[in-house]
XYZ file of C-alpha atoms in Angstrom:
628
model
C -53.032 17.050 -2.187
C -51.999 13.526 -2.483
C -48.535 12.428 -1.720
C -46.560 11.972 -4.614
C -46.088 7.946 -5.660
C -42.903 6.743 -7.552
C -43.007 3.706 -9.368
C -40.085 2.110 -11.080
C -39.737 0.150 -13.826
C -36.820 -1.736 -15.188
C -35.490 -0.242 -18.490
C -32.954 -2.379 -20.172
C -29.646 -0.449 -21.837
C -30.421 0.306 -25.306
C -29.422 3.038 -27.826
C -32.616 4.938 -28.767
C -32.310 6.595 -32.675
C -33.688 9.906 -33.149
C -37.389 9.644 -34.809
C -38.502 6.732 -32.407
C -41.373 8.778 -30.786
C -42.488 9.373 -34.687
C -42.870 5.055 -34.912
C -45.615 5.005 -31.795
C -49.099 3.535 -32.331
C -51.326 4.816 -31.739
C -50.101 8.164 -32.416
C -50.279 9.974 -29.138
C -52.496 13.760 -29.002
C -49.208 15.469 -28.861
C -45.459 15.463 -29.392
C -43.717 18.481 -27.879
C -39.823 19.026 -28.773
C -37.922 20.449 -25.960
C -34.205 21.280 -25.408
C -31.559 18.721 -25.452
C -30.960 14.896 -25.800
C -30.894 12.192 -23.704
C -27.948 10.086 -24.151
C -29.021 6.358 -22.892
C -26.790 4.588 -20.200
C -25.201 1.403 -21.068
C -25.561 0.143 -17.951
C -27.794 -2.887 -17.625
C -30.607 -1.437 -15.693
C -31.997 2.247 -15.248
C -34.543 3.657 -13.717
C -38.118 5.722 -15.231
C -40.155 7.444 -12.545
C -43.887 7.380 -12.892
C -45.314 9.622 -10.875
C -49.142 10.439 -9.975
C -50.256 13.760 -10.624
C -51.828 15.456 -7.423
C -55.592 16.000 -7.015
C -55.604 19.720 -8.602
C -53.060 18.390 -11.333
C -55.193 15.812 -12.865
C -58.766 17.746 -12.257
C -60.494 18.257 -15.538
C -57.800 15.142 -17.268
C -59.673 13.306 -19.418
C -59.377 9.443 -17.793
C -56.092 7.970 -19.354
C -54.376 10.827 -19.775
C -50.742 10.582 -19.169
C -47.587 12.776 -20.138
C -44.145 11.307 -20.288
C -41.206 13.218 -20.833
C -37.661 12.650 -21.368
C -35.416 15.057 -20.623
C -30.966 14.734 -20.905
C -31.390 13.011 -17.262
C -34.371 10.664 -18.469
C -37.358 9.778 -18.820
C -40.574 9.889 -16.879
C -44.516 9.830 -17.108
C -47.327 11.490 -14.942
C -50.505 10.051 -14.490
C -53.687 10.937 -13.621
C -55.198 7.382 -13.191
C -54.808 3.928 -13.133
C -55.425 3.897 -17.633
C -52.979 6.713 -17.769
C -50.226 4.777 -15.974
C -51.182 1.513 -18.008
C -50.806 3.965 -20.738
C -47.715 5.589 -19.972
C -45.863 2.426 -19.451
C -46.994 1.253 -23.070
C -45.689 3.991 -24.565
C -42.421 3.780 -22.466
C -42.285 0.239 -23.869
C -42.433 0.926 -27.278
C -39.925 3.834 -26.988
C -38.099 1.180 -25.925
C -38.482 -1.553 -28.249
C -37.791 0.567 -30.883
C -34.846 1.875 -29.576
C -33.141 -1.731 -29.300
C -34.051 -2.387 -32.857
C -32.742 0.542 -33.756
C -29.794 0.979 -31.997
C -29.398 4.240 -31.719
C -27.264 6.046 -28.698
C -29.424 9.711 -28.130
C -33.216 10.341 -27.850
C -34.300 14.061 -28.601
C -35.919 15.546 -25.701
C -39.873 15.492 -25.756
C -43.192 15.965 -24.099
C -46.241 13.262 -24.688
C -49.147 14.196 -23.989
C -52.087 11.753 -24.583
C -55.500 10.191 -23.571
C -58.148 7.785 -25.908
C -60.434 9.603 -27.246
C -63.375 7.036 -26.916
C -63.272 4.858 -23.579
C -64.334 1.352 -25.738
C -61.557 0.164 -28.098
C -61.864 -3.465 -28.670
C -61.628 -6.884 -30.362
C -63.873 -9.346 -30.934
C -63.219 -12.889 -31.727
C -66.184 -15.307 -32.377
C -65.073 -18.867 -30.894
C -68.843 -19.795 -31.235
C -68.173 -20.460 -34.457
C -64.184 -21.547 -34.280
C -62.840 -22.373 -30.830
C -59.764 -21.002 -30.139
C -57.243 -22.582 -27.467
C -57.597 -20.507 -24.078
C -53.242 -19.253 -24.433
C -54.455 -17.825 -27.561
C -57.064 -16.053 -26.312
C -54.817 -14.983 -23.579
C -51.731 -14.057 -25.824
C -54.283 -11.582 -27.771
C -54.450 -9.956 -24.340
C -51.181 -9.211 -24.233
C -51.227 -7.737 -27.890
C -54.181 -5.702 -26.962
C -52.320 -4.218 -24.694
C -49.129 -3.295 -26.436
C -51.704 -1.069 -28.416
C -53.794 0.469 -26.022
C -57.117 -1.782 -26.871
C -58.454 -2.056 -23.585
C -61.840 -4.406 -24.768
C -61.787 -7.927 -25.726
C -65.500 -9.412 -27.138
C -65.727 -12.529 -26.447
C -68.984 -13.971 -28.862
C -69.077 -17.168 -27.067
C -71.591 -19.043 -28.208
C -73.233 -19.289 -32.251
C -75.379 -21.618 -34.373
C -72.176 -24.104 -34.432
C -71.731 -24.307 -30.937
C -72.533 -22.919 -27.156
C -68.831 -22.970 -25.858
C -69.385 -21.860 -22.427
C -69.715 -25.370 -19.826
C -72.685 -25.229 -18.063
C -73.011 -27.562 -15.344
C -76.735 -27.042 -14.652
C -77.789 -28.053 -18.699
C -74.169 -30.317 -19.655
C -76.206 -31.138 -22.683
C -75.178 -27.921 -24.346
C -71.884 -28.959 -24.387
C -72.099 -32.413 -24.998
C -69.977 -33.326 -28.788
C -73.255 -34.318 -30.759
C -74.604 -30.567 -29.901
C -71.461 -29.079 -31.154
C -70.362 -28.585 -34.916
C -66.610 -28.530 -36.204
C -65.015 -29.384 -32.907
C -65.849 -30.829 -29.466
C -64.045 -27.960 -27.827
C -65.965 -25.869 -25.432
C -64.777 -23.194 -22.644
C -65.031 -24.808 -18.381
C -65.961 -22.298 -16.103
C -62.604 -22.362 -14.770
C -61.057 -21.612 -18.268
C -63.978 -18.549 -18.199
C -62.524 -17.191 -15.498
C -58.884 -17.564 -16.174
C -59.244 -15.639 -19.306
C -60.858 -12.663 -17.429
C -58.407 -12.731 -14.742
C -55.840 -12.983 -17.406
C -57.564 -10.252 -19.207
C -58.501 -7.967 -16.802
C -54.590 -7.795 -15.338
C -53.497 -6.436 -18.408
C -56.078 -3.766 -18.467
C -58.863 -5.434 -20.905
C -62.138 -5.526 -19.855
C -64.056 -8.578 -21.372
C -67.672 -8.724 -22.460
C -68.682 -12.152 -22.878
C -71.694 -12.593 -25.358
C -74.487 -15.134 -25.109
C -75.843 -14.597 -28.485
C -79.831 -15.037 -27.854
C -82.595 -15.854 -29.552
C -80.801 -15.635 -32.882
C -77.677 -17.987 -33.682
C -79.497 -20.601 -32.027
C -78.975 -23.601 -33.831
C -77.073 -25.227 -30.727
C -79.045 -24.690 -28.065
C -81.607 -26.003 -29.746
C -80.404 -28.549 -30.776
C -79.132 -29.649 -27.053
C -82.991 -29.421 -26.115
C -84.598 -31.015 -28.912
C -86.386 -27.711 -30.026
C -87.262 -25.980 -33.394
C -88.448 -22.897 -31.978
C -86.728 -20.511 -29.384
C -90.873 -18.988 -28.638
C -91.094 -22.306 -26.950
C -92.408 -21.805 -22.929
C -89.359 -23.731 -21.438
C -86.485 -21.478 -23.236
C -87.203 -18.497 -21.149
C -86.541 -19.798 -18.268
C -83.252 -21.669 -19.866
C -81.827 -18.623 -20.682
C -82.455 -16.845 -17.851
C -80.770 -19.922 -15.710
C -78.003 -19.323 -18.132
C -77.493 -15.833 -17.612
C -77.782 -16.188 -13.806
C -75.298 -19.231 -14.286
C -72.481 -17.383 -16.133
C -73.151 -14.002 -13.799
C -72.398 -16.327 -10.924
C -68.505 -16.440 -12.226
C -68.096 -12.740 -12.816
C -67.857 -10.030 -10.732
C -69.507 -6.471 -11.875
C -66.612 -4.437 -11.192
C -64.435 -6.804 -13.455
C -66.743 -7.614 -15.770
C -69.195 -4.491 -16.120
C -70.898 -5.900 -19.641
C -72.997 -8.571 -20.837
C -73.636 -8.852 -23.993
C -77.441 -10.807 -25.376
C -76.534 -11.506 -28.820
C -80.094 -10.550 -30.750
C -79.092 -10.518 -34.435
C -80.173 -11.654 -37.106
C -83.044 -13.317 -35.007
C -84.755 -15.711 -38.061
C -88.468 -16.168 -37.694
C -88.545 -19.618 -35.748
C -86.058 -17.483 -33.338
C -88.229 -14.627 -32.294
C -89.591 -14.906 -28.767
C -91.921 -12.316 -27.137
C -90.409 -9.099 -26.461
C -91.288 -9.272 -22.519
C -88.675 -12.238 -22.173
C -85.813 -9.745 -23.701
C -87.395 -7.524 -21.045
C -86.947 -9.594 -18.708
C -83.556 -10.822 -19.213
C -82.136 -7.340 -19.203
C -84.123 -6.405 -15.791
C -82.332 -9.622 -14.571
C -78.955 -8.991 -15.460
C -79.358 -5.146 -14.681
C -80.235 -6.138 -11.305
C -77.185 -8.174 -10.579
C -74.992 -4.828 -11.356
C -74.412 -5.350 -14.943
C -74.856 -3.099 -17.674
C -76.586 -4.967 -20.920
C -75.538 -4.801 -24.616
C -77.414 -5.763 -28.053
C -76.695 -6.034 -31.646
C -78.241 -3.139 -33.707
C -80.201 -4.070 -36.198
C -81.565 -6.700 -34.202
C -85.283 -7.351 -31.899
C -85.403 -4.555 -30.158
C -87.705 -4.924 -26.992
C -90.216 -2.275 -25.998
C -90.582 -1.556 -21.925
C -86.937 -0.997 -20.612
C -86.008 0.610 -17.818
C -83.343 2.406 -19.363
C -81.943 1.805 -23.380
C -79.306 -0.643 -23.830
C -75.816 -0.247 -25.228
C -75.998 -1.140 -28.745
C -73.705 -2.484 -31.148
C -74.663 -1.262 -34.561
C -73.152 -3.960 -37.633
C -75.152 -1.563 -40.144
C -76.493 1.497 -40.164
C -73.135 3.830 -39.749
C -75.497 7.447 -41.050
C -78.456 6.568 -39.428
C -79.902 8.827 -37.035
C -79.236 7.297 -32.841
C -82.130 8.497 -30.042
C -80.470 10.897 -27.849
C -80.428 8.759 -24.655
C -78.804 5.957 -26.666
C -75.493 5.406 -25.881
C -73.505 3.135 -28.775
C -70.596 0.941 -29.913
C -69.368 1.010 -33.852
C -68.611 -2.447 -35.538
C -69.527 -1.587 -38.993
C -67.928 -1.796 -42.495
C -64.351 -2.636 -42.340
C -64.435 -2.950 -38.912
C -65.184 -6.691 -39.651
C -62.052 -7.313 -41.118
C -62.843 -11.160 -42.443
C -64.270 -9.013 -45.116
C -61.449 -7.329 -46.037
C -57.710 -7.408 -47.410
C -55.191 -7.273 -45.798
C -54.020 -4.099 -47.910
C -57.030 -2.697 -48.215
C -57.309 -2.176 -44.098
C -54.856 0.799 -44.200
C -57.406 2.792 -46.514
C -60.418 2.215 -43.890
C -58.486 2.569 -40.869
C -57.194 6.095 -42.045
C -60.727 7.264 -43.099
C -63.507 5.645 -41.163
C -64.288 7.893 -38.093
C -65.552 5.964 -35.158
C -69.288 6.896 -34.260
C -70.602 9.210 -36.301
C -73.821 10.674 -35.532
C -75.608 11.168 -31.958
C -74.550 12.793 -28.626
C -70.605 13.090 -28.094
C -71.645 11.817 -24.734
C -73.154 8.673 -26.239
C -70.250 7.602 -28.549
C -68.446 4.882 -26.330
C -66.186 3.485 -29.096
C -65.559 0.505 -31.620
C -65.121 -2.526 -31.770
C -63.707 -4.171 -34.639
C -64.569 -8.028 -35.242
C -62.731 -11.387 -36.212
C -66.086 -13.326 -37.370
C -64.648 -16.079 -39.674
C -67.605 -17.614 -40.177
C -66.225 -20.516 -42.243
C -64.885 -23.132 -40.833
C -61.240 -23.223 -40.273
C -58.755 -25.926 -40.602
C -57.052 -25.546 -37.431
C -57.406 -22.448 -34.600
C -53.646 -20.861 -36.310
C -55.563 -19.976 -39.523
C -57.606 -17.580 -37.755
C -54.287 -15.521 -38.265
C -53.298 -15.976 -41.218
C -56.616 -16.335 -43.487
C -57.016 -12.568 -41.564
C -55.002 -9.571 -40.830
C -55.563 -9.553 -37.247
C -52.469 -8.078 -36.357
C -51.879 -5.636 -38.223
C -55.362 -4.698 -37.742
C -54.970 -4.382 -34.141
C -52.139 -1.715 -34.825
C -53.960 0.033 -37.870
C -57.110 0.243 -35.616
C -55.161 1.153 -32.300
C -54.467 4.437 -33.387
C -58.672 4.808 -35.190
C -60.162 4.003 -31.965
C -57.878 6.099 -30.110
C -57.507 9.572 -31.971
C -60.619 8.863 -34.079
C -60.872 10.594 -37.240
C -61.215 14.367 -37.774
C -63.788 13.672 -40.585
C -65.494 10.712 -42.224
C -63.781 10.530 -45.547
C -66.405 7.420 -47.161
C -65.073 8.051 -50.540
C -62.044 6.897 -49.620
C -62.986 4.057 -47.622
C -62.799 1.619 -50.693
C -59.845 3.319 -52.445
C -56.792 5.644 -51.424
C -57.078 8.872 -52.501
C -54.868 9.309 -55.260
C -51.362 10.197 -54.615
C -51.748 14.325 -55.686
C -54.296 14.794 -53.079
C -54.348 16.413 -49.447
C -55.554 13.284 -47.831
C -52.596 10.675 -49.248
C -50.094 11.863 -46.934
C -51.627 10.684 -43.685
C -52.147 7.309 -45.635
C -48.531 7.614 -46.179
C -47.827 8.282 -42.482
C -49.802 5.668 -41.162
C -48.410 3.185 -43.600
C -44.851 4.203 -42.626
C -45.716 4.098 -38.983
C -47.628 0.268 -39.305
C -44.424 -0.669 -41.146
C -42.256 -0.084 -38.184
C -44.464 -2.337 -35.752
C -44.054 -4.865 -38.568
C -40.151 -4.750 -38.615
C -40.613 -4.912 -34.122
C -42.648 -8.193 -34.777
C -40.156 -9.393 -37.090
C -37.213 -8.819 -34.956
C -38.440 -11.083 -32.539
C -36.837 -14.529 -31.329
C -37.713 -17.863 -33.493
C -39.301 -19.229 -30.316
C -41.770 -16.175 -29.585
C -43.026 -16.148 -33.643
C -46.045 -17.535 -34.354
C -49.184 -17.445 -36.326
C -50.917 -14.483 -33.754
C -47.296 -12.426 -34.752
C -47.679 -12.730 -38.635
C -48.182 -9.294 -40.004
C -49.186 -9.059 -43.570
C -48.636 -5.850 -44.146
C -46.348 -4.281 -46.602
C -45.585 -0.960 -48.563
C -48.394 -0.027 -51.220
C -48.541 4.019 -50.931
C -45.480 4.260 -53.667
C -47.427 1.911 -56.809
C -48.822 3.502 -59.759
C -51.174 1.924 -61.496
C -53.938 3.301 -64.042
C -56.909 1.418 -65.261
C -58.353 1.181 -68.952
C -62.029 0.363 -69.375
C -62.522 -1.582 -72.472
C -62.849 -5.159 -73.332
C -59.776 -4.871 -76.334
C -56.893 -5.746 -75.466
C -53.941 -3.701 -77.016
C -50.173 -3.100 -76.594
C -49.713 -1.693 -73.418
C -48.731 1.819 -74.236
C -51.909 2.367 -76.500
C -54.147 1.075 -74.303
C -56.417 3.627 -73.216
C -55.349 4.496 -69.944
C -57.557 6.781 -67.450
C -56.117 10.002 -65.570
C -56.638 8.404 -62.318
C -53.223 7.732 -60.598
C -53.910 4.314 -58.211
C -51.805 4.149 -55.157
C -52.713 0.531 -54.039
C -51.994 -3.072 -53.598
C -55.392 -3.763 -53.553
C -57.604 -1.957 -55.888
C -61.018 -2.254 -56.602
C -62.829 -1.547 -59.969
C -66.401 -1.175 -58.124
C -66.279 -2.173 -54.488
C -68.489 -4.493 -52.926
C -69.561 -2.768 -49.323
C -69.203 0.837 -50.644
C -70.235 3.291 -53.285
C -66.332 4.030 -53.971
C -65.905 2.993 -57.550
C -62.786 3.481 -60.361
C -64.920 3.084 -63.176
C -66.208 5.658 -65.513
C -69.131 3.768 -67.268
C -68.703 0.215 -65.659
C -70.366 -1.568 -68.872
C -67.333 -2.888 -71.115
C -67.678 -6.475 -68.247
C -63.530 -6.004 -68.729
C -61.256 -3.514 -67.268
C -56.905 -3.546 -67.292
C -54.804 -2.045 -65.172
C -51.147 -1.233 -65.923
C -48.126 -0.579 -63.980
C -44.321 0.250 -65.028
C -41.848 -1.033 -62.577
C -38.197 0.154 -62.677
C -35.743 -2.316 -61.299
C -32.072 -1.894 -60.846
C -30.635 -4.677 -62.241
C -31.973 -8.402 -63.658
C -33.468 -9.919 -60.561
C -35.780 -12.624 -59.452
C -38.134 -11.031 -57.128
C -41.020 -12.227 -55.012
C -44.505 -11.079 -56.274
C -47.684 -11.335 -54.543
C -50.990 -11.709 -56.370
C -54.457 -12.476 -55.789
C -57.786 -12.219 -57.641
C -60.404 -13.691 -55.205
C -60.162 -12.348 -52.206
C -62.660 -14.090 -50.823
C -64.592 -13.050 -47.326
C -63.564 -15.308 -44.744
C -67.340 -16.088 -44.531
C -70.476 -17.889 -46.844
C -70.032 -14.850 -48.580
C -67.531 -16.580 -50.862
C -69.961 -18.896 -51.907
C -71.074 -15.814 -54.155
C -68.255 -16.225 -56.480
C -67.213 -19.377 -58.708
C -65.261 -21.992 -57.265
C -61.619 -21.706 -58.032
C -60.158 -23.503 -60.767
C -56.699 -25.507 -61.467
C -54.200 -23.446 -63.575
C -56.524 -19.870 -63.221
C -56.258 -17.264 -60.741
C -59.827 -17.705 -60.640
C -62.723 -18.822 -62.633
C -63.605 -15.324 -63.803
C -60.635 -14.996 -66.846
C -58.465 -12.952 -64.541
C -54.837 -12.871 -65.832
C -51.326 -11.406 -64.728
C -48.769 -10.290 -67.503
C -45.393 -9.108 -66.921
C -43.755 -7.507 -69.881
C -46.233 -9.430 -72.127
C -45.736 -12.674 -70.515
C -48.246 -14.681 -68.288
C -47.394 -15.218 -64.805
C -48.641 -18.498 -63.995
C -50.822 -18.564 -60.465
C -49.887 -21.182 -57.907
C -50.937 -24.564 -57.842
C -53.497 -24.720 -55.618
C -54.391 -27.183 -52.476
C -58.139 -27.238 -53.545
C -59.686 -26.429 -56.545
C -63.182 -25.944 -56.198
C -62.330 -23.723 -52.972
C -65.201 -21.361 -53.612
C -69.170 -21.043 -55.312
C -72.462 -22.315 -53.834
C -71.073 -26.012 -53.009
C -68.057 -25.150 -50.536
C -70.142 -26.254 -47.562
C -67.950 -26.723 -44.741
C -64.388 -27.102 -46.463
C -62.171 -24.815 -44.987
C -59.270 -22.556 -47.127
C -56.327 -23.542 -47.063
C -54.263 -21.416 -49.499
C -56.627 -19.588 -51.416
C -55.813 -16.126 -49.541
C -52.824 -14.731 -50.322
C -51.545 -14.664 -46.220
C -51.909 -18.079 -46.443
C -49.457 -18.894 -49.481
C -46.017 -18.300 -50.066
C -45.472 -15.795 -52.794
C -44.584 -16.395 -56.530
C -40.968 -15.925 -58.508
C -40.697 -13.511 -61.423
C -37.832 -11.922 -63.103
C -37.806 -8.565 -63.987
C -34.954 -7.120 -66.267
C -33.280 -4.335 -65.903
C -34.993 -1.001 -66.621
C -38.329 -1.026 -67.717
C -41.236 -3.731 -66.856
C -44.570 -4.164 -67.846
C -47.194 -4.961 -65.285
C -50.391 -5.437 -66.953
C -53.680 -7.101 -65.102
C -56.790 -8.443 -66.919
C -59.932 -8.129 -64.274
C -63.437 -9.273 -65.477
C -66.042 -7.540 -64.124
C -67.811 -11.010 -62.523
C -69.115 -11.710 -59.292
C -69.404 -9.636 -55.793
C -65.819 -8.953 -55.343
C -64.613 -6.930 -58.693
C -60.449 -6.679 -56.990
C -57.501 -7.616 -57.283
C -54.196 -7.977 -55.502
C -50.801 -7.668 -56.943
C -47.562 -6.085 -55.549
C -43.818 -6.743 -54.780
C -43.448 -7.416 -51.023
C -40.247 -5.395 -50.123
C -38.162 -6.387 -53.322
C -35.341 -3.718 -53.327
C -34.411 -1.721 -56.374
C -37.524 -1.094 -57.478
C -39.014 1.859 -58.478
C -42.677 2.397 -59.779
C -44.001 4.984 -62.459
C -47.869 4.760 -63.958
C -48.285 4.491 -67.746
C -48.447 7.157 -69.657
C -51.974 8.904 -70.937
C -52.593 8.668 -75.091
């Protein structure tokens, strides 16, 4: 048996209110109520035991597990492994942090009991693309692992630029090879990420995206082709150039890109081959994009990423990583996340044994104005809390007609939306809470109470007075609804063929008040994919003939930074305030009583949505309209 370690950790006085183990994300396996309280000292410093659990204790513990318990003399967690102590002191943190916001004196006694259920929960954040500052990078680290994300994917390199230096081809890196900034990664900076990284608990897989998102490279050597005889032989100096600064038992992954490989990109499928056998020899273990080119002649199958395909059937010695559908959340709102993230199970189909985890992905493949956007234009935040608790419990069923819309408000399935939203709101409020000084753009959290709207939708192109228009049973639930959603089948519309649909809300206020109100009718993918729509227009919410009424009055949109922020001729012009994270909100006055929300949404373009809610006005209360 081993000897039993203690560990100590400081835990600062702090009163700790009764429901704080109900705030933690993600949610742990399983709460246990036992006997008594535990009354917190005041003095300034106390002590919380971790202790290892002995050989026959932790046989058969799935790795992480950990159980912390606080009984009337305190608290203290048993581990099985080093992820299970990681764990347990994250989940003693947050205890924590939520009991100094809360201020509460007693803590009901309880047993945790918890473990991830996939071993891969991660980030990924393409700097190909957008370089980000290296204490960015490294402050994401640290966010990861307040939420048990123990995977950061680092996409390194992309048609705008190969950020990694290398000192054997400089070229790559030189500024006329690179598009939107000069930036690029030293090998030192490589390294101090990992290290940074790999501290915390995170285990980076750095991705040289080859032979597809190639524009760079070639570039740097003068080529139009990656087939071309001397780019083998690049890439392989490449690999062996960047394997040189990682160890294996750091850095277990590489990741080859292989994509969305264009014609002029495809090389034979012996170099691929060959690549892998290289960087499986060095003690690596080798992922790829799926779809993507596929080589025949492996040794043994690579990990692969699937971006598509979520139903499709995997080969039973594949093992696999899920990015797909909202798990690339530059396509999404930041409402809408709270929808997916309660209804998308992780890995669907193929051996239990092969399902490693997710990944969900920051792509923002526009450029951006300066590396803060990255934050704001996206919900990155609170999708790192949303998805902390998908990737760690997963899902016990795949729910895809949900995915696009809540399930409306009568139904089984609303009141884990409602508990998850309730939960996410009480990271926002810890975020909030911090000092001035530690705020900033990688600590915005746009996230705020949706679950108690009522809206209903009328499909017709007539406009009438609000309570005769003909309103549908459907009850929505949502800050940002869809009429017909653009990734998924999930659809409110009956007939979808009157090109007009309203939706109508009453809100109940209190008294007269000005109140903040947040609206958008773009939402437009942080990526080309906005060049789909028409460019936004001075004086509209957008060029489609999308309007805003509140009791029968127009609410005028904002004035924008950039009209023309949108369409087939945005090239490389970045947003600015187009997304509603990225603006401040808009004044209305509501009256007291009864209020009129009504919304006019043509049914134009690829994303038929809107956004409209009150972000924690107080005296509100919200009722749908009533059926003719």
């Amino acid at each position: 048996m081993k000897k039993l370690l203690c560990l100590f950790v400081t835990i600062f006085s702090a009163m700790v209110m009764a429901s704080v183990v109900d705030n933690l994300m993600p949610r742990p396996k399983e709460v246990k109520s036992l006997e008594g309280t535990w009354t917190i000292p005041t003095r300034p410093l106390q002590l919380c035991a971790f202790i290892e659990l002995s050989d026959e204790s932790a046989a058969g513990k799935p790795r992480g597990y950990y159980e912390l318990t606080i009984r009337p003399t305190g608290m203290q967690v048993f581990y099985a492994d080093e992820e299970g102590l990681r764990y347990g002191r994250v989940t003693a943190q947050q205890i924590m942090d939520f009991a100094r916001l809360e201020k509460q004196k007693t803590l009901p006694c309880v047993q945790i009991t918890d473990y991830p259920s996939y071993s891969i929960r991660g980030l990924l954040f393409d700097t190909g693309r957008n370089w980000l500052p290296v204490e960015m990078l490294c402050r994401e680290m640290d966010l990861l692992a307040k939420y048990k994300l123990n995977v950061f994917q680092w996409h390194i390199t992309d048609n705008h630029g190969w950020r990694l230096q290398s000192k054997k081809y400089p070229q790559l890196s030189k500024p006329e090879n690179l598009d939107r900034t000069d930036y690029y990664y030293t090998q030192k900076d490589f390294q101090e990420v990992i290290a940074y990284a790999h501290k915390r608990g995170i285990t980076v897989i750095p991705e040289l995206d080859v032979p597809g998102h190639t524009m760079t490279f070639r570039r740097a050597f003068g080529l139009q082709r990656m087939d071309d005889p001397k780019v083998k032989q690049i890439v392989s100096e490449l690999f062996d150039e960047m394997m040189d600064l990682l160890d294996p038992k750091v850095t277990p992954y590489i990741h080859i890109g292989s994509d969305e490989v264009q014609a002029h990109e495809r090389v034979p499928g012996q170099w691929i081959v060959d690549w892998v056998n290289q960087i499986e020899a060095r003690g690596f273990k080798v992922i790829a994009w799926a779809p993507g080119q596929y080589p025949k002649g492996l040794k043994q199958p690579l990990i692969r990423q699937y971006w598509m395909g979520r139903h499709v059937k995997r080969p039973n010695d594949e093992p696999y990583i899920d990015s797909q559908s909202s798990y690339y959340i530059n396509h999404v709102d930041a409402l809408e996340l709270l929808t997916q993230a309660c209804f998308q199970q992780p890995c669907l189909t193929g051996p239990e044994e092969n399902r490693l985890g997710a990944i969900f992905a920051v792509w923002h493949d526009d450029a951006l104005g300066k590396p803060e956007d990255l934050f704001t234009m996206n919900p990155v935040l609170s999708s790192t809390v949303l998805y902390s608790d998908n990737f760690w419990n997963g899902r016990e069923k795949d729910v895809m007609q949900w995915y696009g819309n809540l399930p409306p408000p009568e139904h089984p399935d609303f009141a884990f939306a409602e508990e998850l939203e309730r939960r996410t709101l009480a990271h926002r409020a810890l975020f909030e809470a911090l000092p001035k000084r530690a705020q900033s753009a990688q600590t915005y959290f746009p996230f705020y109470k949706q679950t108690d709207m009522r809206w209903r939708m009328a499909e017709t192109a007539e406009e009438k007075p609000f309570d005769e228009m003909p309103w549908g049973e459907r009850v929505i639930a949502q800050g940002t609804i869809y009429a017909q959603h653009f990734f998924f089948s999930q659809t409110n519309l009956t007939n979808g063929k009157t090109g007009t649909v309203w939706f109508g809300m009453i809100v109940n206020s209190d008294r007269d008040q000005e109140v903040e109100l947040i609206a958008d009718f773009m939402n437009f993918s942080r990526s080309d994919n906005r060049k789909r729509d028409a460019a936004l227009v001075q004086g509209k919410w957008n060029a489609k003939g999308a309007e805003l009424r509140i009791n029968g009055k127009a609410v005028p949109p904002p004035k924008w930074k950039q009209p023309g922020g949108g369409g087939p001729n945005i090239g490389e012009k970045p947003l600015v305030d187009e997304p509603w994270t990225a603006r401040p909100p808009v004044k209305v006055r509501l009256k007291k009583g009864r209020n009129e929300v009504l919304v006019k949404l043509p049914l134009k373009g690829w994303k038929k949505s809107f956004t409209c809610f009150f972000p924690d006005a107080e005296g509100l209360t919200y009722e749908a309209p009533a059926v003719k």
